[in-house]
Coordinates of C-alpha atoms and ligand atoms in Angstrom, one line a residue:
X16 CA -27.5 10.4 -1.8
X17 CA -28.4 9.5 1.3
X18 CA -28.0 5.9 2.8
X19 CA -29.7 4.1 5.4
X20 CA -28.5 4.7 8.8
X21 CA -25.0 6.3 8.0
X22 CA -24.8 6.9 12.0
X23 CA -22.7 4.5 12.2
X24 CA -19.3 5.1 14.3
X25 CA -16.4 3.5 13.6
X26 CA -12.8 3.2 14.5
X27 CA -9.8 3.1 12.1
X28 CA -7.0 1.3 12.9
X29 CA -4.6 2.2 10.3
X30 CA -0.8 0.7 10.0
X31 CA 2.2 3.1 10.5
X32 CA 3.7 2.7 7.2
X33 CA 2.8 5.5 4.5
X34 CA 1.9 2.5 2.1
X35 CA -0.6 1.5 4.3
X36 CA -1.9 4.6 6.0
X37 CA -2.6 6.7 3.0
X38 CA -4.8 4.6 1.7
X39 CA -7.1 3.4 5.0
X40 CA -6.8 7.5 5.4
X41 CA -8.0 7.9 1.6
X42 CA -11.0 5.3 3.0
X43 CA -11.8 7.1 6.2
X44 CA -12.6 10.9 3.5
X45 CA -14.8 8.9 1.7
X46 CA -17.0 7.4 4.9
X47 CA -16.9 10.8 6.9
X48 CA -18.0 12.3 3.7
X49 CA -20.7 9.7 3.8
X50 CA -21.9 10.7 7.4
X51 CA -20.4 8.7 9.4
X52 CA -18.6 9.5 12.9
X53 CA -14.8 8.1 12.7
X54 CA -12.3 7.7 15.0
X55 CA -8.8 7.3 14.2
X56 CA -6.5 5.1 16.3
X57 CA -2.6 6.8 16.2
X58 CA 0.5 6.8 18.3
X59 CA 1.8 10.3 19.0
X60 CA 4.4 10.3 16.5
X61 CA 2.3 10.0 13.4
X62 CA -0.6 12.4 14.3
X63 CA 0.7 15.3 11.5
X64 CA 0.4 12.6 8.8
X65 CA -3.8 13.3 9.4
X66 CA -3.8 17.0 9.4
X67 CA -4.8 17.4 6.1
X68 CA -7.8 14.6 6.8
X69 CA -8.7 16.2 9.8
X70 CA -9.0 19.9 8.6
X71 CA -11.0 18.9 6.2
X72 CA -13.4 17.0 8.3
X73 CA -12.8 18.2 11.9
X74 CA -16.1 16.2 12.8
X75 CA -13.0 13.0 12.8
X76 CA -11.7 12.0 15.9
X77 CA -8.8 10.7 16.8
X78 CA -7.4 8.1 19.6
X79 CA -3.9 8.8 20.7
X80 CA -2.5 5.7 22.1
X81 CA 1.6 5.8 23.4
X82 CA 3.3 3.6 21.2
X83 CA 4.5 0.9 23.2
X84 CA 8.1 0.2 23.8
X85 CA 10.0 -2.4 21.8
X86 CA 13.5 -4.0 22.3
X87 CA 14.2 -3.9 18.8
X88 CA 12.5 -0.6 17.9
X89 CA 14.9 2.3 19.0
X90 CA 13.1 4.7 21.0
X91 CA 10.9 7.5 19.6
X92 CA 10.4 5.9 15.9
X93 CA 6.5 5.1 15.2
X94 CA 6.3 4.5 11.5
X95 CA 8.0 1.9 9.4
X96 CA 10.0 4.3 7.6
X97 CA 12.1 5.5 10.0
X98 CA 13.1 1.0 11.2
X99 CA 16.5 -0.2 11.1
X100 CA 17.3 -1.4 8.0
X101 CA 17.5 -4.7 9.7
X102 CA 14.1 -4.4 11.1
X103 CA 10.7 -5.3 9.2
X104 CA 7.2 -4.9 9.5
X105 CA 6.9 -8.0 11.7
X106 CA 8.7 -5.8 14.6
X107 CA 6.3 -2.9 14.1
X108 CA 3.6 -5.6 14.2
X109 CA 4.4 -7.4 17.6
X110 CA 5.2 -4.2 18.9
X111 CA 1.5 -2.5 18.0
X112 CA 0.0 -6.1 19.3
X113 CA 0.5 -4.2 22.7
X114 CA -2.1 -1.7 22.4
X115 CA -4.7 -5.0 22.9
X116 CA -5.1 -3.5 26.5
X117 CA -5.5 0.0 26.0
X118 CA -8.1 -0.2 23.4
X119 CA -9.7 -2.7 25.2
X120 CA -10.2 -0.5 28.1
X121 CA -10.7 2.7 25.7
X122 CA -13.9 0.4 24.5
X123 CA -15.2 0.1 27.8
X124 CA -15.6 3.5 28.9
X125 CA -16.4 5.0 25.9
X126 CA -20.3 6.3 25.8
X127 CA -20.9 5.6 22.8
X128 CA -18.2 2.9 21.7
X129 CA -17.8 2.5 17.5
X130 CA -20.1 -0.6 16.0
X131 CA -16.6 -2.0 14.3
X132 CA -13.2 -1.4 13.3
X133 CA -11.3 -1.2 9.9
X134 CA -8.3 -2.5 11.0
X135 CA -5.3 -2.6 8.4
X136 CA -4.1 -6.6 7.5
X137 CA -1.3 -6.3 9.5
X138 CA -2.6 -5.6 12.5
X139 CA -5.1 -8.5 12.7
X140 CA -5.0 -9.6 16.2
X141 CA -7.8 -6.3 16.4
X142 CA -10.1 -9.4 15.4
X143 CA -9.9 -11.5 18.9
X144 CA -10.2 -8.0 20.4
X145 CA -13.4 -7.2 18.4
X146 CA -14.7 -10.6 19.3
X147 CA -14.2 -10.0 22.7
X148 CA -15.8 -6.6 22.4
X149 CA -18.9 -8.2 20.8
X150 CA -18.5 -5.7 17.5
X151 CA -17.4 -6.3 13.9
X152 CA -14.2 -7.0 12.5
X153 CA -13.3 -5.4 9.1
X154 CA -10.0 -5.8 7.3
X155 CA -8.6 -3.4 5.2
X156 CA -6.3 -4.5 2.4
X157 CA -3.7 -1.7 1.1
X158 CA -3.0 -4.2 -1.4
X159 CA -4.4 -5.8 -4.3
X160 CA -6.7 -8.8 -4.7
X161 CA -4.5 -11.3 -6.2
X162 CA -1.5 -10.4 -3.8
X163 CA -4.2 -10.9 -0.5
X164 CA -5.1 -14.2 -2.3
X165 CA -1.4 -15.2 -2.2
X166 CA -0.5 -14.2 1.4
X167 CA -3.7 -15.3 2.6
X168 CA -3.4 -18.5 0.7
X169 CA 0.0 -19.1 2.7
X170 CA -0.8 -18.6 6.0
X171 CA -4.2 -20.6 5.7
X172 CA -2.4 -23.7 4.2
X173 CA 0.8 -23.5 5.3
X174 CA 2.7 -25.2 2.9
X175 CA 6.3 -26.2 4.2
X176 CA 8.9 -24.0 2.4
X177 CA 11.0 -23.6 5.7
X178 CA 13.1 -26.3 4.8
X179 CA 13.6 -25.7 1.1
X180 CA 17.2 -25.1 0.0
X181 CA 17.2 -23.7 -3.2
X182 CA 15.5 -20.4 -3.4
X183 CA 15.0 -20.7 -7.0
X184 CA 12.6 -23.7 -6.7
X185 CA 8.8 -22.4 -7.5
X186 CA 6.3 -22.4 -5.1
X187 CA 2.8 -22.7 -6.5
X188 CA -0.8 -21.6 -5.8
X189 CA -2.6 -23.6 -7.7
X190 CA -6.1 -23.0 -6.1
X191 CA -5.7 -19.4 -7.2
X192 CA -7.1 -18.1 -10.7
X193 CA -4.3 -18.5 -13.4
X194 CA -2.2 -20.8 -11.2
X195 CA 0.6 -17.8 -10.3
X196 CA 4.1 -19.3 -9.6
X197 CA 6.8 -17.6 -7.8
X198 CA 10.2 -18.9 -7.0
X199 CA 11.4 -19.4 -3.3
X200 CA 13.2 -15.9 -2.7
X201 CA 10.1 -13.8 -4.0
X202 CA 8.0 -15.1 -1.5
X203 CA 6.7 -13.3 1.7
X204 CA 10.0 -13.1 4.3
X205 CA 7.5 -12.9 6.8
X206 CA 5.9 -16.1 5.6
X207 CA 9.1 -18.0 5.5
X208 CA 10.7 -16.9 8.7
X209 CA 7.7 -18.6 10.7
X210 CA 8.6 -20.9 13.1
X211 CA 6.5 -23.2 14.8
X212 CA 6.1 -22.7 18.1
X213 CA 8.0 -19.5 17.8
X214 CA 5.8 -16.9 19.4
X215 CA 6.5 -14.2 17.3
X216 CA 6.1 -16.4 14.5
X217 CA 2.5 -17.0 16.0
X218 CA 1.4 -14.0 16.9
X219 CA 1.6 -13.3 13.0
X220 CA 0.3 -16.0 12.1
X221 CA -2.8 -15.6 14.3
X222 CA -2.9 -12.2 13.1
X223 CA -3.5 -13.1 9.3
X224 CA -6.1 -15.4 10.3
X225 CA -7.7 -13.4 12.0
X226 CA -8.1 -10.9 8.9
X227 CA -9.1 -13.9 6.9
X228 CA -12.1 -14.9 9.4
X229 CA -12.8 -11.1 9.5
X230 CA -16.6 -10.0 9.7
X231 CA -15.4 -8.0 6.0
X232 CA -12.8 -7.5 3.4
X233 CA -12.4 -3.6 2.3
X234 CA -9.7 -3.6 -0.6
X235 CA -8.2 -1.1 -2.5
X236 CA -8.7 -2.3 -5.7
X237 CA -11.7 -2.2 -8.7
X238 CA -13.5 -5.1 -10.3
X239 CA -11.9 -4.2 -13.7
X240 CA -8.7 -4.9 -12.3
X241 CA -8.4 -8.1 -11.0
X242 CA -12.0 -9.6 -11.1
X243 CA -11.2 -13.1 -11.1
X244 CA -8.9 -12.8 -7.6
X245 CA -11.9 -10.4 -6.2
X246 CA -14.6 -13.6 -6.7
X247 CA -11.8 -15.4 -5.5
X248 CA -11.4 -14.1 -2.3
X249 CA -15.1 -13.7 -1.3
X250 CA -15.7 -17.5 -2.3
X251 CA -12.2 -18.7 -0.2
X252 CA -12.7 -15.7 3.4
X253 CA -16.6 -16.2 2.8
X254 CA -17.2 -13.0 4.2
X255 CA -18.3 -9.8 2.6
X256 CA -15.4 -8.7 -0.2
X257 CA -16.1 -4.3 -0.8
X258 CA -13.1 -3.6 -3.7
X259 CA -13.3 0.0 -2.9
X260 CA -10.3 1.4 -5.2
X261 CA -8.8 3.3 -6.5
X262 CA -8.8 5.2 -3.7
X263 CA -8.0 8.6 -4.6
X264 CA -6.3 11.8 -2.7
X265 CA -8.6 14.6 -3.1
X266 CA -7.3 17.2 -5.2
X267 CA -6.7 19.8 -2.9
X268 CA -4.3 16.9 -0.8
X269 CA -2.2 15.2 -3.6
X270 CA 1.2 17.6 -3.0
X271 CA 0.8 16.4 0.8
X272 CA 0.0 13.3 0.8
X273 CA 1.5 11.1 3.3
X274 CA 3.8 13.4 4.9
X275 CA 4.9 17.3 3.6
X276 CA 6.5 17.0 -0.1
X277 CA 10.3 18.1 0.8
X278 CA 10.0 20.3 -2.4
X279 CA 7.7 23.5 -3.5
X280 CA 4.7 21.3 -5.9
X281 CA 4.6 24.6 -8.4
X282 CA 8.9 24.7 -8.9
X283 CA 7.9 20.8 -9.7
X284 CA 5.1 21.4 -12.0
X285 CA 6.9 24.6 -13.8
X286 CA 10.0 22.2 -14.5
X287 CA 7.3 19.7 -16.1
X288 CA 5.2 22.4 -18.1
X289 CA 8.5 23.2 -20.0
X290 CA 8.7 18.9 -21.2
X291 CA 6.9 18.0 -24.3
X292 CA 3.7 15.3 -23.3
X293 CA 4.7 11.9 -21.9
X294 CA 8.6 12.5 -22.3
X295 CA 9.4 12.5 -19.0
X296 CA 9.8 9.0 -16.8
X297 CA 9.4 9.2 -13.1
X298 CA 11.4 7.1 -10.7
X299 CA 10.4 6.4 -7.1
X300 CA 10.3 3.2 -5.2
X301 CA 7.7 4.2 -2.5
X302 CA 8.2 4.9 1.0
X303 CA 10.3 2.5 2.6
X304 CA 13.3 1.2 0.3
X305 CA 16.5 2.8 0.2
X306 CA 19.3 1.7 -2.3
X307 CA 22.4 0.9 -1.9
X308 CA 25.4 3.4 -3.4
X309 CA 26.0 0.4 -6.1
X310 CA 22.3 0.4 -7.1
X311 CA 22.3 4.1 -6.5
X312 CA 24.9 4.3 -9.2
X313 CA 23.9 2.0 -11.9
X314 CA 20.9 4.0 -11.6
X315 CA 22.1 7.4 -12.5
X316 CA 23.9 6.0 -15.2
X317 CA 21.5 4.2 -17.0
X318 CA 19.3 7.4 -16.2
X319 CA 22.1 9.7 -17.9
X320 CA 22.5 7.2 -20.8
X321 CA 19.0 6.8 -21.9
X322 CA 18.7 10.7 -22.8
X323 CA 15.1 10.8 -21.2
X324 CA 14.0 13.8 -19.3
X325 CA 13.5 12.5 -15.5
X326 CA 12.3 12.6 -12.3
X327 CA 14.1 10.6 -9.7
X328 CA 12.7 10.9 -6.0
X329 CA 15.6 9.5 -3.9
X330 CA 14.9 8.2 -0.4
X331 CA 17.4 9.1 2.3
X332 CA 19.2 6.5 4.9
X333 CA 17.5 6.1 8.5
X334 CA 20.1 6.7 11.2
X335 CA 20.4 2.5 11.2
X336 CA 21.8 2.4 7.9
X337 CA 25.9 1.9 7.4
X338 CA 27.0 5.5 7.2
X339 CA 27.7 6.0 3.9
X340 CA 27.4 2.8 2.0
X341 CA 23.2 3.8 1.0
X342 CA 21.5 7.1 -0.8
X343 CA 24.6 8.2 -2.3
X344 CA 24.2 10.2 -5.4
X345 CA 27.1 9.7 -7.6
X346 CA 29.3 12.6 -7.3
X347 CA 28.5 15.1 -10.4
X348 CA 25.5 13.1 -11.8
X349 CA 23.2 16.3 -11.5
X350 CA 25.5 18.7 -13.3
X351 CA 26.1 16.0 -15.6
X352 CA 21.7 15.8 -16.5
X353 CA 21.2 19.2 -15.8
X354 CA 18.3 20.8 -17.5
X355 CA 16.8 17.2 -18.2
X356 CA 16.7 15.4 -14.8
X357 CA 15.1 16.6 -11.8
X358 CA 16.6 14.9 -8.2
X359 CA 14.3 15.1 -5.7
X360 CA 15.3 14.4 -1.9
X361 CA 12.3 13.5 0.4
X362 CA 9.0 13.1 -0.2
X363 CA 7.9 14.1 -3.4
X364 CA 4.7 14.8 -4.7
X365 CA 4.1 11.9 -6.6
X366 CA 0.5 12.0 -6.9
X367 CA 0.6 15.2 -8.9
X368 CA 4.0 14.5 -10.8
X369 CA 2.1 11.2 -12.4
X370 CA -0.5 13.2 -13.2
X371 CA 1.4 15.8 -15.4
X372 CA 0.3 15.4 -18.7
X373 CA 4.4 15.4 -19.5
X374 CA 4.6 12.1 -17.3
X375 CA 4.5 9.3 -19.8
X376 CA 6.4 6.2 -17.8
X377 CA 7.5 5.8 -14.6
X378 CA 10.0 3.2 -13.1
X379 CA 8.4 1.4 -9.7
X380 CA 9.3 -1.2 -7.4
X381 CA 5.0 -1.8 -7.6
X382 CA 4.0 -1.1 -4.3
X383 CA 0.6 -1.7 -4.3
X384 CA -0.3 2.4 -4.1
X385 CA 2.0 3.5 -6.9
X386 CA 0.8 0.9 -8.9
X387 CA -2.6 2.5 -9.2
X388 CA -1.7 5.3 -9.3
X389 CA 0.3 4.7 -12.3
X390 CA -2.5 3.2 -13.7
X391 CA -4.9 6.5 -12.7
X392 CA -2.2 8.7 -14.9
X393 CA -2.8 6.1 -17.5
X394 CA 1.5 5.7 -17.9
X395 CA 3.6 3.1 -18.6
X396 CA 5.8 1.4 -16.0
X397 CA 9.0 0.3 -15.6
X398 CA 8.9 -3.0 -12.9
X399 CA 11.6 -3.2 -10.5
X400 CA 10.0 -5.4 -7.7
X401 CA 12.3 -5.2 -4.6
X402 CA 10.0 -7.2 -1.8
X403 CA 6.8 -7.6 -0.2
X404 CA 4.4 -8.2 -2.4
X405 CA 5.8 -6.4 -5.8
X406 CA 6.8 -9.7 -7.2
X407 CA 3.0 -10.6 -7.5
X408 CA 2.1 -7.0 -8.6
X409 CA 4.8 -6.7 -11.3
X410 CA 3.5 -10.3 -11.8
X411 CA 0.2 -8.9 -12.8
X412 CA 1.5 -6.3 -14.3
X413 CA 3.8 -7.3 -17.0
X414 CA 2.5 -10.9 -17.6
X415 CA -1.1 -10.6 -17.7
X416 CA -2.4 -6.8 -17.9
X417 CA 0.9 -5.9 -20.0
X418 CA 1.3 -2.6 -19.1
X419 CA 4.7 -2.6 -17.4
X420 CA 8.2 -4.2 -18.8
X421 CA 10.3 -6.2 -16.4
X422 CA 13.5 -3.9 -15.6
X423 CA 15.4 -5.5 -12.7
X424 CA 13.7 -7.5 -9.5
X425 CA 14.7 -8.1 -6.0
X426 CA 16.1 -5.6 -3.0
X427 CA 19.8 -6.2 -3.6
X428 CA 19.8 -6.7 -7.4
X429 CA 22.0 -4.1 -9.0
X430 CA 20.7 -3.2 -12.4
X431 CA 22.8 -3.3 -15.9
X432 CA 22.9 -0.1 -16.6
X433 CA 23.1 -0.5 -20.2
X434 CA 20.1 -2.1 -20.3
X435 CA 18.6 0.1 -18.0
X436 CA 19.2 2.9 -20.0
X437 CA 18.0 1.2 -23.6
X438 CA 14.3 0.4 -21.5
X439 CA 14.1 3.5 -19.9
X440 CA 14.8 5.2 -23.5
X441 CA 11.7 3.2 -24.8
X442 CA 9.6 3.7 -22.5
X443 CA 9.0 7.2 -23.5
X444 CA 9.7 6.8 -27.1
X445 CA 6.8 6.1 -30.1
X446 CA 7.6 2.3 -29.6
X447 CA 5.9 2.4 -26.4
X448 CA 2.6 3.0 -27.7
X449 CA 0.8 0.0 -27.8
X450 CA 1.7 -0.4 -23.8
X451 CA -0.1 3.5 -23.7
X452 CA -2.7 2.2 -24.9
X453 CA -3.5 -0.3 -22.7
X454 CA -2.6 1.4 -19.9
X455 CA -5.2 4.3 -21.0
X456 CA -7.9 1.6 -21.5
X457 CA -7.0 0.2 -17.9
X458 CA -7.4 4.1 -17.0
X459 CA -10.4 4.6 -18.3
X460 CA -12.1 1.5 -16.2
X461 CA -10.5 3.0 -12.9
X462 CA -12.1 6.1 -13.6
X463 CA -15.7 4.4 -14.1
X464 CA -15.4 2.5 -11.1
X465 CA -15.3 5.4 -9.3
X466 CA -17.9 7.4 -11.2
X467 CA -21.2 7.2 -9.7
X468 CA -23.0 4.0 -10.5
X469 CA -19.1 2.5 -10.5
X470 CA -18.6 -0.3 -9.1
X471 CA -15.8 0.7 -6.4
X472 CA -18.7 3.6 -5.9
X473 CA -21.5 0.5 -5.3
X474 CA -19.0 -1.1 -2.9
X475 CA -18.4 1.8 -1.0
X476 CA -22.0 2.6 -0.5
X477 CA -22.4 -1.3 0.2
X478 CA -20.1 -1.1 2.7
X479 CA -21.8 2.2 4.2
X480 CA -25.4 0.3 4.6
X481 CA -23.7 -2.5 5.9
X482 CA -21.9 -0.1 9.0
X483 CA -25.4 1.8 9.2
X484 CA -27.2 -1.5 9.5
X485 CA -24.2 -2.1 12.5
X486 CA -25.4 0.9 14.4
X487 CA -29.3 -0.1 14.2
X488 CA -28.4 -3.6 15.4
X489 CA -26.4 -2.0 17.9
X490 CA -29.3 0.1 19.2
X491 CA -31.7 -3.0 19.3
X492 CA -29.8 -4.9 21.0
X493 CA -29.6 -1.7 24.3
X494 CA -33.3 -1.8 24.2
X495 CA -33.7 -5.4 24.6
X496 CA -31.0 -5.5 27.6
X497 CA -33.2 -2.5 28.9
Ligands
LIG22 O1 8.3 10.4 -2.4 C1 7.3 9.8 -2.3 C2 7.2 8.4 -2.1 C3 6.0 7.8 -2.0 N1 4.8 8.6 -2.0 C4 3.5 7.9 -1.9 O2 3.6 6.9 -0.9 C5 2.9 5.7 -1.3 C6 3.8 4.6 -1.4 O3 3.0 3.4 -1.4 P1 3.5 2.1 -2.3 O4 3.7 2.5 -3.7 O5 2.4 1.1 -2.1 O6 4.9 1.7 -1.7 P2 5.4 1.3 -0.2 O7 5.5 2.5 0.6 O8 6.6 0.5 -0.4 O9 4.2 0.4 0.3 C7 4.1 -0.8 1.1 O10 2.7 -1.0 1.2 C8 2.1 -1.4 0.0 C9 0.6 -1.6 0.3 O11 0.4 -2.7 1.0 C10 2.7 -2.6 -0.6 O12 2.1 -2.9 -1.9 C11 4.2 -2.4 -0.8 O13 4.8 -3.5 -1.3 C12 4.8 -2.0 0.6 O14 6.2 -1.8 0.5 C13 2.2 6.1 -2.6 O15 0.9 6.6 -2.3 C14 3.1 7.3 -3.1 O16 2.3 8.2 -3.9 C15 4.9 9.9 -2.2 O17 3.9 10.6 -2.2 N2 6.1 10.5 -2.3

């Protein structure tokens, strides 16, 4: 296929937190595939995390910007996983704001500078810069449709929660489709630590309206899925909405995806071969959270009295943890589910353990990623929301697609074991089949969107004309200045 004009060069601004850049990085495979000359904006640190991007298309080019110093980032940390456990994304946000300068410059000499940048939502202050620059401004949402049209809905209307006491009280979006609800405490931290006048609080503020004036929306996410907030969005940003998802690894990339798996992907996939088809559950809450020894506990237990075969991919402290009181696995658990439960410490492959035909459920704090790809193995999930915007996607999830069950929710919660245990057991027993099924059917309408003549597929090459059409306007507008 070839599409007008796909000259186009563009930079990729992509947000240090694996959540965010595997995703964008999924993105930038599919538009160098198309043609088009990329350029990837990194600090130092985080370069490895593209090597498998960039050996398969050495034609990408990357930007390596120093990542600028930051009183509350300890030196020589770049990527959200590695923050203080006190820290948050807004840190790694102000702190990124710094590179305004540098790029700016970067623009100016460059021969040939790119006709627009995909910039992640959370670093939206690349808007002003593109304005200044004179080129477009695309935003890239990591996260689903009706979770944008929830954080987006907050910082354009700004209604006053600052001074609500009790964090039970609902706060509603009743301009969005199906009028979602969500009491006080599962609502964005960042939203509700704003201060006016604060210029922290502003410089985020002014960063998520930038991506809602953006030039274009690129969202990981398929019509199928969540339709009504996709027509939502493009009627309330009136810009150009591409839902581009599920963006997928290619299949030579899913054991490395987002950093080097911490365990061999064949011992992995010879453990599974030996479990009967959707026995197993897999447990992983993404890239960032880390439990506590109590959660960590309750955990293993209900794990060890369910009697499902598992996989649990347990995420280690940061140095800025209290020693000893997080990541703990209680003291003769593996002996104790030996032969049935697999403890993986790291970064595991998730991608390809989902996909294992013995995968059949998989307990997630719905991050936005995991959440599709759940979907993409076609298993059941287990919801254990911990912050951000899970609440929404377990939201969407259990209450209106129904293919997850509600098993704990919030950061600090510690589960009932008991109960963990009984859902977990389900989960991969015959009683689970009618959630199957619907995921399957869900499955099935991820994997036309991104056949050819999908819709995700249509977006994508939308979005291509569009950045080839960039690169024309560009070059008219050099020969009239000549
Ligand atoms: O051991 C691991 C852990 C994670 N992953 C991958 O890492 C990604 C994790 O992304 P996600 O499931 O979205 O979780 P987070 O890392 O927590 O993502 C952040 O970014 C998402 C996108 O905006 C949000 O939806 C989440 O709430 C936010 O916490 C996924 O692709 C996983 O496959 C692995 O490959 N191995």
């Amino acid at each position: 296929m070839t599409i007008l004009g796909n000259i186009a060069h563009i930079l990729v601004f992509p947000f240090p937190a694996q959540g965010h850049l595997i995703p964008l990085l999924d993105l930038s495979h599919q538009l160098a595939t198309h043609g088009l000359t990329i350029t990837i904006l990194i600090t130092a640190k985080n370069l490895p995390l593209l090597n498998p991007l960039l050996s398969k298309h050495p034609s990408i080019k990357t930007l390596v910007l120093p990542f600028p110093a930051h009183s509350s980032i300890p030196d020589g940390i770049e990527n959200c996983k590695d923050l203080p456990p006190n820290s948050s994304a807004v840190t790694m946000m102000h702190a990124l704001g710094e590179l305004y300068n540098p790029l700016l410059e970067w623009f100016h000499n460059h021969p040939s500078p790119p006709a627009a940048i995909i910039f992640d939502m959370l670093l939206g202050w690349t808007h002003k810069l593109a304005c200044e620059i004179g080129i477009r401004p695309i935003v890239f949402s990591p996260s689903g449709a009706l979770a944008l049209s929830v954080i987006f809905s907050l910082w354009r209307d700004m209604p006053r929660l600052h001074d609500v006491l009790d964090c039970n009280q609902l706060t509603k979006f009743p301009k969005i489709p199906n009028s979602p609800k969500y009491p006080l405490w599962q609502v964005s931290p960042m939203y509700r630590s704003y201060v006016v006048g604060d210029p922290i609080s502003e410089f985020i503020k002014d960063g998520f309206l930038g991506d809602i004036a953006s030039w274009g929306l690129v969202i990981n996410s398929f019509t199928e899925l969540e339709r009504v907030y996709l027509d939502y969005l493009a009627k309330q940003i009136d810009s150009r909405v591409w839902a581009v998802g599920p963006l997928l690894p290619s299949a030579e990339e899913t054991t490395e995806r987002g950093g080097a798996s911490s365990v061999f992907g064949d011992d992995v996939k010879s453990w599974l071969d030996m479990c009967q088809d959707q026995k197993v559950v897999y447990v992983c809450f993404g890239s960032q959270a880390v439990l506590t020894n109590d959660q960590m506990d309750k955990l293993a237990l209900g794990l060890e009295k369910s009697n499902a075969q598992f996989i649990w991919s347990v995420k280690a402290p940061t140095a800025g943890h209290v020693e000893g009181n997080y990541g703990l696995i209680t003291h003769g658990f593996e002996d104790r589910v030996a032969g049935r439960g697999l403890v993986i410490r790291g970064w595991a492959p998730q991608v390809s353990i989902l996909s294992h035909r013995a995968v059949g459920a998989f307990l997630t704090h719905c991050g936005w990623n995991s959440v599709l790809e759940g979907i993409v193995a076609g298993v059941a999930m287990l919801a254990w929301p911990m912050g951000a915007d899970q609440f929404v996607n377990a939201g969407l999830l259990v209450d209106e697609l129904k293919v997850a069950k509600l098993v704990c929710e919030g950061a600090k919660t510690v589960p009932d074991s008991t109960e963990l245990a009984r859902a977990v057991a389900e989960s991969v027993s015959s009683e689970n089949q009618v959630m199957r099924d619907r995921v399957m059917e869900l499955r099935e309408e991820a994997m036309k969107a991104v056949e050819k003549s999908g819709t995700s597929v249509k977006d994508l090459e939308g979005l291509i004309k569009h950045l080839g059409g960039l690169e024309l306007e560009k070059e008219n507008n050099l020969i009239i200045k000549m």
